[in-house]
Each structure stands twice: as C-alpha cells, then as structure tokens.
XYZ file of C-alpha atoms in Angstrom:
682
model
C 19.157 11.526 -26.709
C 20.720 9.928 -24.101
C 19.195 10.275 -20.243
C 20.334 11.556 -17.910
C 22.512 12.760 -15.355
C 20.261 12.225 -12.491
C 20.202 10.245 -9.515
C 16.892 9.019 -7.539
C 15.345 6.955 -5.858
C 12.356 5.625 -3.365
C 12.239 6.554 0.352
C 10.622 3.208 1.303
C 12.904 2.244 3.448
C 12.099 5.195 5.932
C 8.488 4.877 5.861
C 8.295 1.527 7.318
C 9.859 4.323 10.795
C 7.948 7.497 9.442
C 4.021 6.540 8.922
C 1.539 6.748 10.358
C 2.741 10.731 10.269
C 3.327 12.471 7.149
C 6.305 14.262 8.371
C 9.117 16.036 8.865
C 11.568 14.114 10.875
C 15.218 14.139 11.468
C 17.818 12.175 13.251
C 17.721 13.130 16.893
C 21.003 10.849 18.009
C 20.192 9.075 21.422
C 22.156 9.451 24.491
C 25.561 7.723 24.842
C 27.339 6.130 27.607
C 30.445 4.250 26.396
C 30.899 2.241 23.264
C 29.194 -1.177 22.624
C 28.043 -3.460 19.497
C 24.833 -3.203 17.873
C 22.091 -3.589 20.361
C 18.412 -4.314 20.452
C 16.432 -1.668 21.542
C 13.085 -2.069 23.476
C 12.298 1.464 24.907
C 12.636 5.139 24.138
C 12.274 7.782 26.705
C 11.850 11.587 25.763
C 13.583 14.537 27.597
C 10.869 16.168 28.085
C 7.734 13.300 27.629
C 5.362 16.270 26.599
C 6.588 19.378 24.504
C 5.182 22.744 25.035
C 6.775 25.917 23.665
C 5.733 29.056 21.153
C 5.735 29.228 17.945
C 8.868 30.804 16.789
C 11.153 29.151 19.775
C 13.400 26.382 20.028
C 13.861 24.220 22.753
C 16.288 21.086 24.184
C 15.117 17.967 23.351
C 16.789 14.361 23.413
C 15.624 10.541 22.991
C 17.821 8.213 25.159
C 17.149 4.281 23.441
C 17.723 1.637 26.406
C 17.762 -2.319 25.605
C 15.734 -4.925 27.807
C 18.099 -4.868 30.463
C 17.438 -0.916 31.128
C 20.788 -0.206 29.820
C 21.293 2.716 27.206
C 22.018 1.542 23.610
C 24.980 3.846 22.505
C 24.522 3.539 18.662
C 20.941 3.524 17.964
C 19.617 5.672 15.218
C 16.342 7.565 16.433
C 13.866 9.295 13.815
C 11.746 11.605 15.743
C 8.905 13.657 12.688
C 6.463 16.139 13.915
C 3.148 17.098 11.161
C 4.898 19.003 8.061
C 5.217 23.151 8.820
C 4.328 22.706 12.099
C 7.247 20.925 14.173
C 10.982 20.239 13.807
C 12.962 17.432 15.663
C 16.588 17.756 15.243
C 20.306 18.879 16.203
C 19.096 17.915 19.783
C 16.540 20.317 20.105
C 12.954 20.802 19.471
C 11.985 24.105 16.797
C 8.226 25.216 16.576
C 6.517 26.896 13.429
C 2.612 26.719 13.491
C 0.297 26.968 16.399
C -1.746 23.505 17.599
C -2.234 19.956 19.304
C -0.115 17.885 17.351
C 1.791 14.015 17.894
C 5.463 13.553 17.005
C 6.691 10.246 17.067
C 10.054 8.560 17.480
C 11.312 5.658 16.409
C 14.448 3.291 16.738
C 15.810 0.730 13.979
C 16.667 -2.779 14.811
C 18.743 -4.770 13.152
C 16.592 -7.042 10.581
C 14.066 -9.291 12.112
C 13.540 -7.643 14.858
C 11.015 -4.721 14.707
C 11.546 -0.946 14.994
C 10.394 0.625 18.553
C 8.074 3.833 18.575
C 7.077 6.479 20.929
C 4.498 8.656 20.761
C 5.103 12.440 22.429
C 2.484 15.082 22.545
C 3.225 18.094 21.370
C 1.158 21.732 22.138
C 2.602 24.471 20.463
C 0.807 28.204 21.063
C 1.279 31.266 18.911
C 3.029 34.622 20.267
C 0.945 38.093 20.739
C 0.438 39.782 17.895
C 1.620 43.302 17.472
C 1.180 44.695 14.224
C -1.175 44.391 10.689
C -0.699 45.492 7.435
C -3.097 46.105 4.291
C -2.009 45.638 1.120
C -4.377 45.813 -2.073
C -4.468 44.773 -5.908
C -3.317 47.179 -8.438
C -5.848 49.412 -10.001
C -7.775 52.548 -9.098
C -11.197 51.927 -6.852
C -13.644 53.755 -8.946
C -16.782 54.062 -8.885
C -18.019 49.573 -10.475
C -14.355 48.905 -9.591
C -14.025 45.787 -6.888
C -10.489 45.792 -5.646
C -8.739 43.228 -4.269
C -7.158 43.324 -0.560
C -5.337 41.467 1.758
C -4.049 41.410 5.335
C -1.069 40.100 6.803
C -0.305 39.962 10.911
C 3.223 40.287 12.299
C 4.666 39.104 15.647
C 6.859 41.671 18.446
C 9.819 39.949 16.873
C 8.697 40.774 13.055
C 7.826 36.995 11.936
C 4.558 36.704 9.871
C 1.467 35.117 11.495
C 0.389 32.633 9.115
C -3.604 31.470 8.689
C -4.353 35.384 10.196
C -8.483 35.726 11.027
C -8.801 38.735 9.316
C -12.488 40.678 10.421
C -13.214 43.802 7.894
C -15.827 46.670 7.931
C -15.802 49.919 5.716
C -16.542 53.410 7.325
C -19.294 54.148 4.906
C -21.007 51.366 2.760
C -22.882 53.450 0.597
C -19.567 55.081 -0.645
C -17.853 51.139 -0.816
C -18.544 48.082 0.881
C -15.927 45.164 2.232
C -16.484 41.514 1.914
C -14.999 39.156 4.808
C -12.524 38.168 2.016
C -11.514 41.868 1.836
C -12.526 42.892 -1.585
C -14.003 46.411 -1.685
C -16.516 47.486 -4.057
C -16.835 51.213 -4.920
C -21.094 52.252 -5.184
C -20.390 56.034 -5.281
C -17.960 58.724 -5.418
C -16.707 59.926 -1.974
C -13.970 59.322 1.324
C -14.299 55.723 2.813
C -11.757 54.148 5.427
C -11.433 50.136 5.315
C -10.450 48.752 8.410
C -8.530 44.990 8.955
C -8.990 43.905 12.996
C -7.326 40.700 14.032
C -7.082 39.965 17.611
C -8.024 43.387 18.562
C -5.335 44.740 16.223
C -6.128 47.311 13.328
C -5.020 48.667 9.983
C -6.733 50.976 7.822
C -6.440 52.258 4.486
C -8.085 55.442 3.254
C -9.759 56.065 -0.657
C -10.913 59.056 -2.346
C -13.920 56.890 -4.896
C -14.115 59.091 -8.827
C -16.153 58.077 -11.799
C -14.747 55.858 -13.318
C -13.429 56.723 -16.075
C -13.091 53.879 -18.735
C -15.708 53.747 -20.943
C -14.269 50.816 -23.910
C -11.756 48.049 -23.703
C -9.730 46.806 -26.110
C -8.449 43.028 -26.198
C -5.390 42.198 -27.605
C -5.795 38.231 -28.084
C -4.764 37.497 -31.263
C -5.034 33.388 -31.307
C -7.910 32.410 -30.508
C -8.367 28.998 -31.896
C -6.241 26.443 -29.370
C -6.445 23.261 -28.091
C -6.531 22.045 -24.313
C -3.281 22.605 -22.034
C -2.528 26.136 -24.328
C -1.818 28.797 -22.141
C -3.079 31.759 -23.272
C -1.903 35.437 -22.669
C -4.998 38.116 -21.489
C -4.384 41.337 -22.760
C -6.678 44.099 -22.920
C -6.503 48.039 -22.647
C -9.280 50.041 -20.876
C -9.581 53.834 -22.862
C -11.665 56.711 -22.272
C -13.699 58.883 -24.207
C -11.184 60.793 -26.061
C -9.606 57.007 -27.274
C -6.542 57.542 -24.448
C -5.479 54.734 -22.176
C -6.040 54.451 -18.810
C -3.144 53.268 -17.266
C -4.216 52.645 -13.410
C -7.681 50.763 -14.613
C -8.381 47.580 -12.995
C -9.719 44.656 -15.742
C -10.844 41.791 -14.104
C -11.052 38.364 -16.286
C -13.552 35.698 -15.783
C -15.051 33.643 -18.990
C -18.406 31.234 -19.673
C -18.284 27.698 -20.970
C -20.157 25.898 -23.393
C -19.081 22.088 -23.798
C -18.666 20.165 -26.748
C -21.128 17.523 -25.294
C -22.754 18.438 -21.799
C -22.926 14.844 -20.975
C -19.096 14.906 -20.458
C -18.795 18.581 -19.609
C -16.484 18.540 -16.182
C -16.971 20.706 -12.988
C -13.864 23.405 -14.232
C -13.509 23.365 -17.477
C -10.635 26.470 -17.425
C -8.298 27.908 -15.413
C -7.634 31.941 -14.955
C -5.114 33.033 -13.288
C -2.700 36.662 -12.699
C -3.674 37.273 -16.558
C -3.216 33.724 -17.705
C -5.846 31.495 -19.101
C -5.571 27.271 -19.787
C -8.745 24.940 -21.371
C -8.937 21.642 -19.561
C -12.030 20.769 -22.399
C -12.521 21.308 -26.216
C -15.482 23.717 -26.251
C -16.267 27.068 -26.828
C -15.089 29.906 -23.803
C -15.979 33.712 -23.785
C -13.419 35.813 -22.270
C -14.842 38.622 -20.226
C -12.846 41.795 -19.385
C -14.456 43.644 -16.518
C -13.283 47.505 -15.456
C -16.505 48.593 -13.555
C -19.293 48.514 -15.646
C -17.089 48.264 -18.686
C -17.356 44.719 -20.463
C -15.364 43.402 -23.442
C -15.704 39.778 -24.870
C -13.742 37.213 -27.114
C -14.588 33.927 -28.093
C -12.117 31.397 -27.974
C -12.379 27.777 -29.795
C -10.900 24.917 -28.148
C -9.942 21.917 -29.726
C -8.791 18.334 -27.888
C -5.489 17.847 -27.163
C -4.683 14.289 -28.648
C -1.218 13.197 -27.974
C -1.463 9.810 -27.441
C 0.656 6.652 -28.338
C 0.839 3.252 -27.273
C 3.422 1.891 -24.494
C 4.582 -1.374 -25.654
C 7.050 -3.727 -23.538
C 10.274 -4.599 -25.036
C 12.240 -6.794 -22.581
C 12.531 -7.835 -19.040
C 15.182 -7.724 -16.053
C 12.583 -9.602 -13.626
C 13.130 -9.640 -10.101
C 11.239 -10.641 -7.473
C 13.453 -12.628 -4.834
C 14.100 -8.890 -3.445
C 12.109 -5.763 -3.826
C 13.717 -3.038 -6.985
C 14.418 0.348 -6.169
C 16.049 2.787 -8.374
C 17.815 2.767 -11.962
C 20.653 4.015 -13.899
C 21.575 3.540 -17.602
C 24.779 4.012 -18.876
C 27.452 3.433 -21.926
C 29.844 1.425 -20.962
C 34.110 2.301 -22.149
C 33.390 -0.868 -24.114
C 30.141 0.883 -26.243
C 28.218 -1.236 -25.100
C 25.029 0.070 -22.996
C 24.731 -1.077 -19.582
C 21.982 -0.079 -16.459
C 22.602 -0.179 -12.885
C 19.584 -1.473 -10.710
C 19.154 -1.354 -6.873
C 17.712 -3.069 -4.677
C 15.302 -2.697 -1.263
C 15.712 -5.026 1.382
C 17.798 -7.088 -0.614
C 20.933 -8.080 1.680
C 22.305 -5.080 -0.230
C 23.270 -6.281 -3.996
C 23.169 -3.954 -6.762
C 22.418 -5.856 -10.450
C 24.248 -4.565 -13.785
C 22.040 -5.295 -16.705
C 23.182 -5.264 -20.373
C 20.517 -3.286 -22.105
C 22.713 -2.931 -25.567
C 19.702 -4.413 -27.314
C 16.319 -3.245 -25.455
C 14.692 -6.574 -27.231
C 16.796 -8.670 -24.820
C 17.988 -7.501 -21.353
C 20.598 -9.602 -19.550
C 21.631 -9.053 -16.217
C 24.998 -9.745 -17.074
C 26.782 -9.429 -13.016
C 25.797 -8.415 -9.073
C 28.161 -6.295 -6.316
C 27.355 -7.102 -2.497
C 28.261 -4.841 -0.411
C 27.283 -4.700 3.429
C 23.370 -3.013 3.020
C 20.240 -3.636 4.052
C 18.711 -1.306 1.157
C 20.722 0.083 -1.573
C 17.774 2.720 -2.517
C 19.849 4.950 -5.082
C 22.338 4.510 -7.891
C 24.053 6.425 -10.463
C 26.972 6.584 -12.858
C 28.808 9.540 -13.724
C 28.078 11.290 -16.553
C 31.170 9.876 -18.717
C 30.903 6.476 -17.037
C 34.100 6.105 -15.089
C 32.657 5.551 -12.465
C 29.017 4.205 -10.802
C 27.889 4.393 -6.609
C 25.694 2.896 -4.552
C 23.711 3.892 -1.964
C 24.183 2.477 1.758
C 21.451 2.181 4.165
C 21.303 0.026 7.118
C 24.606 -1.531 7.661
C 25.182 -4.100 9.691
C 28.047 -1.629 11.555
C 25.899 0.715 11.345
C 28.199 2.763 9.395
C 26.480 3.352 5.798
C 27.870 5.474 3.372
C 28.822 5.434 -0.372
C 30.237 2.267 -2.249
C 31.990 3.856 -5.588
C 32.577 1.574 -8.040
C 34.956 1.159 -11.212
C 33.551 0.938 -14.375
C 36.074 0.002 -16.778
C 34.587 -3.099 -17.021
C 31.402 -1.911 -16.934
C 29.348 -5.320 -17.759
C 31.310 -6.479 -14.577
C 32.144 -3.674 -11.976
C 34.483 -3.825 -9.466
C 34.572 -1.898 -5.508
C 36.502 1.247 -6.183
C 36.024 2.528 -2.587
C 33.866 3.117 -0.059
C 33.207 6.593 1.535
C 31.668 6.783 4.924
C 32.704 10.698 6.708
C 29.683 12.381 7.538
C 27.367 9.859 5.967
C 27.049 7.378 8.591
C 23.110 7.881 8.845
C 22.732 6.425 5.516
C 22.884 7.612 2.004
C 18.768 7.836 0.350
C 19.666 9.640 -2.503
C 22.683 11.454 -4.527
C 23.913 12.671 -7.981
C 26.866 12.278 -9.551
C 29.120 14.489 -11.931
C 32.652 14.167 -13.724
C 34.508 14.916 -10.694
C 31.687 15.164 -7.578
C 29.464 13.226 -6.034
C 26.635 14.640 -4.136
C 25.653 12.557 -0.998
C 22.469 13.207 1.213
C 23.355 11.925 4.478
C 20.781 11.014 6.945
C 17.834 13.227 5.629
C 20.158 15.977 7.412
C 22.371 17.637 4.746
C 23.934 16.841 1.934
C 28.203 15.850 1.449
C 29.642 16.903 -1.687
C 32.859 14.636 -2.296
C 35.707 14.926 -4.846
C 36.385 11.451 -6.688
C 38.224 12.579 -9.099
C 40.724 9.736 -8.322
C 37.860 7.193 -7.232
C 40.258 5.043 -5.242
C 41.053 8.098 -3.140
C 37.312 9.795 -2.675
C 37.790 13.103 -0.015
C 35.794 15.495 1.350
C 34.953 18.885 -0.492
C 31.955 20.406 1.573
C 28.552 20.109 2.698
C 25.010 22.154 2.685
C 22.631 22.175 5.675
C 19.116 23.697 5.661
C 17.820 24.868 8.817
C 14.037 23.432 10.257
C 13.986 20.810 7.078
C 14.623 16.869 5.982
C 16.506 16.628 2.203
C 14.825 13.633 0.838
C 16.478 14.873 -3.036
C 18.455 16.452 -4.970
C 19.852 17.272 -8.509
C 22.513 19.526 -10.132
C 22.539 21.856 -13.014
C 23.928 24.420 -14.253
C 26.042 24.705 -10.876
C 22.927 25.027 -9.060
C 22.158 22.455 -6.506
C 18.072 21.621 -6.091
C 16.890 20.228 -3.311
C 13.826 18.962 -1.816
C 13.262 19.854 1.597
C 9.976 18.419 3.606
C 9.178 21.137 5.605
C 10.556 24.099 4.200
C 9.756 22.435 0.141
C 12.538 23.782 -3.578
C 16.138 24.609 -1.910
C 18.438 26.293 -4.436
C 21.879 26.571 -3.669
C 25.231 27.776 -5.683
C 27.471 24.918 -6.117
C 29.734 26.237 -8.828
C 27.604 28.585 -10.914
C 29.222 31.661 -9.468
C 26.567 34.174 -9.947
C 25.491 33.602 -6.606
C 28.342 33.878 -4.940
C 29.320 30.044 -3.897
C 31.808 27.660 -4.714
C 32.140 23.946 -4.924
C 33.761 24.291 -1.947
C 31.757 27.200 -0.425
C 28.078 26.511 -1.672
C 25.565 29.473 -0.969
C 21.899 29.369 -0.720
C 20.333 31.573 -3.398
C 16.717 31.181 -2.566
C 13.741 28.962 -0.836
C 10.289 28.133 -2.764
C 8.154 27.590 0.470
C 5.776 24.124 -0.626
C 4.077 21.558 1.292
C 6.152 18.646 -0.954
C 9.698 17.924 -0.170
C 10.913 14.451 -1.536
C 11.529 14.971 -5.327
C 12.687 17.418 -7.578
C 13.726 17.645 -11.226
C 14.773 20.884 -12.775
C 13.994 21.360 -16.744
C 15.024 23.842 -19.314
C 12.110 24.395 -21.565
C 13.989 26.214 -24.912
C 10.533 26.677 -26.458
C 9.895 29.430 -23.926
C 13.242 30.188 -21.749
C 11.412 29.269 -18.982
C 13.069 27.050 -15.912
C 10.502 24.547 -14.090
C 11.188 23.157 -11.096
C 8.813 19.834 -10.762
C 8.409 18.829 -7.134
C 6.981 15.440 -5.959
C 4.887 14.513 -2.680
C 5.543 10.877 -1.934
C 2.669 10.473 0.308
C 2.720 6.874 1.526
C 0.019 7.786 4.505
C -3.568 7.913 3.012
C -5.371 8.917 5.769
C -8.219 11.487 5.940
C -8.740 10.536 2.006
C -12.066 8.964 0.534
C -10.442 6.049 0.379
C -7.918 5.365 2.187
C -5.327 2.844 0.721
C -4.442 -0.717 2.187
C -2.777 -1.790 5.071
C 0.668 -2.191 3.298
C 3.047 -1.913 6.140
C 2.801 -5.670 7.235
C 4.033 -7.140 4.206
C 6.555 -4.187 2.153
C 9.255 -5.873 0.593
C 8.493 -9.441 1.599
C 6.693 -11.708 -0.802
C 3.143 -11.933 -0.783
C 0.705 -9.577 0.820
C -1.382 -7.086 -0.728
C -0.476 -3.643 -2.953
C 1.064 -0.982 -1.458
C -0.974 2.294 -2.012
C -0.172 6.239 -2.182
C -0.699 10.117 -2.752
C 0.754 13.323 -3.239
C 0.963 14.485 -7.072
C 3.503 16.568 -8.795
C 4.003 20.164 -8.214
C 5.310 22.777 -11.591
C 7.036 26.039 -10.167
C 8.569 28.868 -12.759
C 11.926 28.907 -11.479
C 12.874 30.983 -14.082
C 13.459 34.177 -12.153
C 15.280 32.397 -9.060
C 14.190 35.439 -7.536
C 10.724 35.084 -7.764
C 9.463 31.691 -8.516
C 5.780 31.169 -8.775
C 3.994 27.611 -8.675
C 2.219 27.016 -12.029
C 0.942 23.753 -12.509
C 0.675 20.238 -10.743
C -0.077 16.640 -12.653
C -2.293 15.144 -10.276
C -4.043 11.815 -10.032
C -6.222 11.434 -6.180
C -6.073 7.899 -5.716
C -1.900 7.338 -6.569
C 1.147 9.117 -5.361
C 4.592 10.419 -7.576
C 7.979 9.354 -7.127
C 10.698 9.707 -9.230
C 10.573 12.582 -12.242
C 12.508 13.100 -15.188
C 11.748 15.572 -18.021
C 13.427 15.584 -21.547
C 12.712 17.114 -24.965
C 9.364 18.692 -23.547
C 7.990 15.146 -22.213
C 7.617 14.195 -18.628
C 8.750 10.489 -17.898
C 7.045 10.393 -13.968
C 6.721 7.066 -11.811
C 3.757 7.493 -10.082
C 3.591 4.041 -7.507
C 0.929 2.340 -7.414
C -0.366 4.539 -11.086
C 2.182 2.957 -12.991
C 4.409 4.393 -15.545
C 2.691 7.752 -17.218
C 4.203 9.490 -19.711
C 2.539 12.974 -19.784
C 3.652 16.295 -22.478
C 5.175 19.161 -20.987
C 4.922 21.664 -23.855
C 4.320 25.256 -24.045
C 3.657 27.170 -21.278
C 2.423 25.374 -18.387
C -0.785 26.139 -15.930
C -3.035 24.085 -13.987
C -3.198 20.565 -13.641
C -2.239 18.598 -17.375
C -4.060 15.450 -16.256
C -7.114 16.941 -16.540
C -5.696 19.009 -20.239
C -5.283 15.776 -22.096
C -1.423 15.931 -22.049
C -1.285 12.422 -21.296
C 0.607 10.565 -23.789
C 0.650 6.804 -22.304
C 0.231 5.139 -19.258
C 1.709 1.577 -18.485
C 1.054 -0.517 -15.084
C 3.376 -3.327 -14.350
C 1.195 -6.377 -13.511
C 3.042 -9.731 -13.099
C 1.857 -12.879 -11.294
C 5.380 -14.014 -10.845
C 6.009 -10.684 -8.981
C 7.047 -10.281 -4.859
C 3.398 -8.922 -4.337
C 1.768 -10.394 -7.369
C 0.215 -8.165 -9.965
C 0.860 -5.486 -7.609
C 2.211 -2.550 -9.622
C 4.411 0.158 -7.754
C 6.778 1.737 -10.402
C 9.474 3.430 -8.812
C 12.033 4.825 -11.417
C 11.144 5.937 -15.567
C 13.917 7.072 -17.657
C 14.380 7.580 -21.059
C 16.811 5.796 -22.574
C 18.255 6.299 -26.212
C 14.708 6.822 -27.727
C 13.308 4.175 -25.911
C 11.673 3.361 -22.095
C 13.503 2.150 -18.837
C 12.087 1.532 -15.770
C 12.280 -0.273 -11.930
C 9.101 -1.654 -10.497
C 9.170 -2.476 -6.675
C 8.277 -5.873 -7.215
C 8.682 -7.063 -10.212
C 11.983 -5.208 -11.338
C 13.706 -3.872 -14.109
C 11.736 -3.264 -17.413
C 12.392 -1.956 -21.464
C 9.711 -0.387 -23.220
C 8.767 1.555 -26.117
C 6.145 4.674 -27.743
C 5.006 3.598 -30.723
C 4.893 6.231 -33.457
C 1.242 8.494 -33.403
C -1.358 6.562 -35.640
C -2.812 8.707 -38.302
C -5.842 10.303 -37.697
C -8.618 9.097 -39.773
C -11.498 11.328 -40.472
C-alpha cells in the first residue's frame, strides 16, 4: 500500500535557539526604526525586564534587538520561550497560565557563522483568589462496605479553574463514613454523614445517607480468558441482590493479582486496569477481581506472550554525509518510476532527489538549490504533480515555500515561491492535490491554493491562541495539529460537519496534553476507532537520571558527539472528537520520539537516537506498547563515515510499497525491508 500523504520534519533548527528550556515559544517582533540590511544582533532588551503577572492575565511585552553600535536591528527574528503550560509570549504581549517562579529565554538568530544572542527574563506568576469549590463523586451508591471516589475543583471569580488544587477532606461522622486525603469515602455503617472539601478557606459539602448493601453476588461477563499481552479486555459484571435482580446503581471496583510465568523476570507493573478495561504487559495468570462492598467475584485470565518480531534488513543507501539530513517524501512520478525528495538541515539550501524504483539500488538523480539555511520539511502532492521545499534561514529573512514542478520527476524545476504570511520560516507542511498547508514561524498554518503551481494564491489561515504549532496533518477535511502549550487541535477545514470550510476554518475541539510536536491521525478499521499519535520531541534531557550529551556545539557539523533526546508518543482515542481520551503511549526512557506514520496497524516511528522502531498497533490500545511485546523490529543506523560517526539519529520513517524508507540526521537516506516472520519451531 503506497504511503502517505503526510509531511514531517525535525525541529532541530529551532532547538538551537530554544534550549535549554523545554518551552512554548513564539515569535516576538523586534521593534523597528527603519528598514536596513540584515545585521548582527549583539544585545537584547526586554520591556519589562522582569515579568510579574497573575495567572489568567495578559500584559504588554516586547524585546528590542540592537547591533554592536547600539542601533536597533529592524528585521531581527526574536523568539521568546517560557515553560510549557505556564506562560506564552507572542503578539506583543505575555499571557500567564500557571503560578510559579520561572525563567523565560529570548533568542535572536544571526546570519550563518555568527552565534545567536540570548537574554534571560525572570517571570513571577501568582494565582487569583479562590472563590468556589465543587465536589464530584464517582458513579454508584454509597452503601455499607463501599468506597466511593470524590474529586474537588476550585474556581476563580472569572470562572477559570485552579490547576493543582490542594484540598483537605473531612467527614462529619467517622463511624458512619471515613474519607482519606484523596477524597475516597468508605461507608462503615448505616446513617447520615456530610463530607467536606476545604481549599484555602473555601469549602464545599456533599451529604449521604448510608444504607445496607443490597448486593449479594456479582455475575461476570468476560468470555475470552485466553489472550496475549497487549490485548484489551472489557471488564463486565452485573451486581445482583438476594432475589437475583440486577442492582443497577451498585458500584463495582476492578483489580487483579498476578502470577508470573517466570519470577526472575517479572516486571514491576504486569498489567493495567483503566475505566473498565484491562491489558496485560507480561505473560502469566491474572486473577481479575470484581468487588462491590464485601462481595467479590473472580475469574482467571491466561496471558501468552505477543510475538510479532521480524528481521529488519537494509537493502540500499543514499548516503548524505557532508551535511545533515532532514525529511523525506516518496512518490510515483509521471514516468511510472518511484522517487524520494529529501531535505537537508543546515545544508545551504539543497533539496535532493533519489530514484528509489529499485529499493536495492537507490540512485541520486538531481539536487535543487534554494535560498535557505535549512530545508526542514519536504512534501509531494498525492497525485505527484508538485513537490514543495520548506525554507528556513533565507539570506533575505523572507522564507516561505518553494514549489516544484514534477513533470520530469527525476529533474524537478522550480515553478514558484510563496512567502505571504510565511516570512518567519516554514518548519512543516501538508500537501493535498489542490491545497498546501504551511506552518508559519510556529504561530499558525497558512492554506495556499496550488491548483496552478506557477501562480499559488493565499486562501486562509488558522492561528490557535496561546500555543505554538509544530506539526500538521489533514484527513477527511479535518486539520489535526500539534501545538505546544495546548496539545492536539482539531479544525474543520472542509469536512463541513463542524461548520468549517477551506476558506473559513472552524475549531472543532482541543485535547489538552503536555505534548505539542508531532501528530498523526489513524483510523483503525478493525475497531472503528480513530487514534491520534502525539510525539513529544524533547531535546533537553535536563533533570533525568541520564541527562544525555552536550551536543549543541557540534549539532549538524562534522565530528562531535552523538546527539541525545527525550519524550515519547502519546496515544489518544479521538473517535468522538467531543470526548477524546488518552489511552496509551509508546515510551522508551532513554530516547526521544520524532516523526510518526501508522499504516495497516503498524507504527513506523522515528525515535531519534533510539533508531527506527516498528511497532504493532493492532486492536484496541491501552497502556505502554513498549511493555507489551508489540515491537516488531528496531534498527539503529550506525555509520563510521557519517557526519557524526556512528551516531544514529533517525528523523523520518515511511513505509513504501511493502518496504521502508528512512532518513538519518547524520548519514542520509536508507532503504530497508521487514523479512517474513519465521515459523515457530517447537
């Protein structure tokens, strides 16, 4: 099955300017006095120099860039980043979200060969006064022997919710019911009781009349008791009274005990129960228990290992070792042959074309030179009519995109360039046959009409407040974007069900998550579910047990030390866009996630220094896939002749006509395949 209609790319160019803060950042225009040629920035001045603000408020903020003579640099690009989810800089103002004491970083990029200039900005954010507390109880009736969970939320005068609310719980009568510090209320005997939640002197109460437990038995409905690791089991049970009638409001709590196959290799967390679902991470016998008060029912699950392993074989190479490599995009040309467009990072604006018709013999056919320091992202329309190179670091500081005519796919020619609303640099894109979506300076995405590639036209744009966009994917008229400081943003750009059009995009919903770099929506035919795969891409490992290497001085240049990364892939059930829920993850502690593609229930994951990761994502998903034996193959592209020798750093992986293409930051383009599964020998 041919891949893709995607885009993808690294954020390594930005990282040089953003580190060491893991941040949500935005372009903050430098003040201008008059037009002048690009100059070297030597000093930054923030106004105010120290930010003191209340959460939920906005105040003016600017950074001015100066050269060595003390003159303002009129067209300097200044980025300001603060801790993700706490503060946002952009549009000439600062917005506060999370109380605390922080340090923001302003960075001005300079011409190649000149180091960037940085400025630290102290930020103090305080909370508004708490005015209201509300208590919410889990479903079910509070009867003797039952523990019922409660949560409390606090609100400010403007209706906004207080994150991380600290609550003190108490019961009016511990003989009737007790409450622990987490809000779990346990009924002891019949009677009346009041539960109180107190936060900063503001209280809320809920009252109960505890009665005898009517439940005498629990009938379990779990027909499949022989599964493999990673399979999701729906836990179903019916509570019944002495007459055998169902008790519909009875609370049933699920838990398990575990007997491993081998006690010497038993994991610390062998399984997961979440919202009535169970998945095993390890093989063995799991005793599932359903409890309602003092009534317990049990059943045993027999869990076998999930063995999906296949051998990963390299078939050919398209070496790139004189500069760093970024994104790739394969397509079938009008001449019937297969090609791949490849970008370069810090490579003086070269895009490369490879003939991949014979995956055992990849051949470079041409290169395209444009005015850019980095071509982070490349893409090709689904019909193979046009290709696009994303520009960052143009000498004129006017970036945008360069559109290629692929009538002669082995030797593309430049059809046009488009810069409107894109001068801040284009890091990622998404192409359809008629429209190109281009991310502008991390602030928004611009929609371009490319039906005539020689005369592209601006159509519309979408900018989400208080966020920094990094990645974008469009499926079925819905644009899914990964936005730092917010999470996953879904926008109707032509689907129509939610009132949006290509000319007037309309927000559908936001799934708030502390991840905003890579995104891929996947419709799973077997379950009918839509999953969003969201990648972290954290280049700063500060605070971890292994903080990694100090790669910044040599990133993208010959020699040096291997780069390191962090973060992982979050999996969100987005089947109902109005009620999304995080259900799983693919998490390896010592490496970091980058580009994501899912096809035919297989995740093709570029995991930076963790290499190429091929993962089984069949069936319903729950928990950490890395713990469940779902990894099909792993390959780390060591190369002694690479830009940085023997330093795998995989940027992008894509399936292509039954085989695999991937780019490595230090060594270029690779072709590979998965060998057929070997028969099991008893």
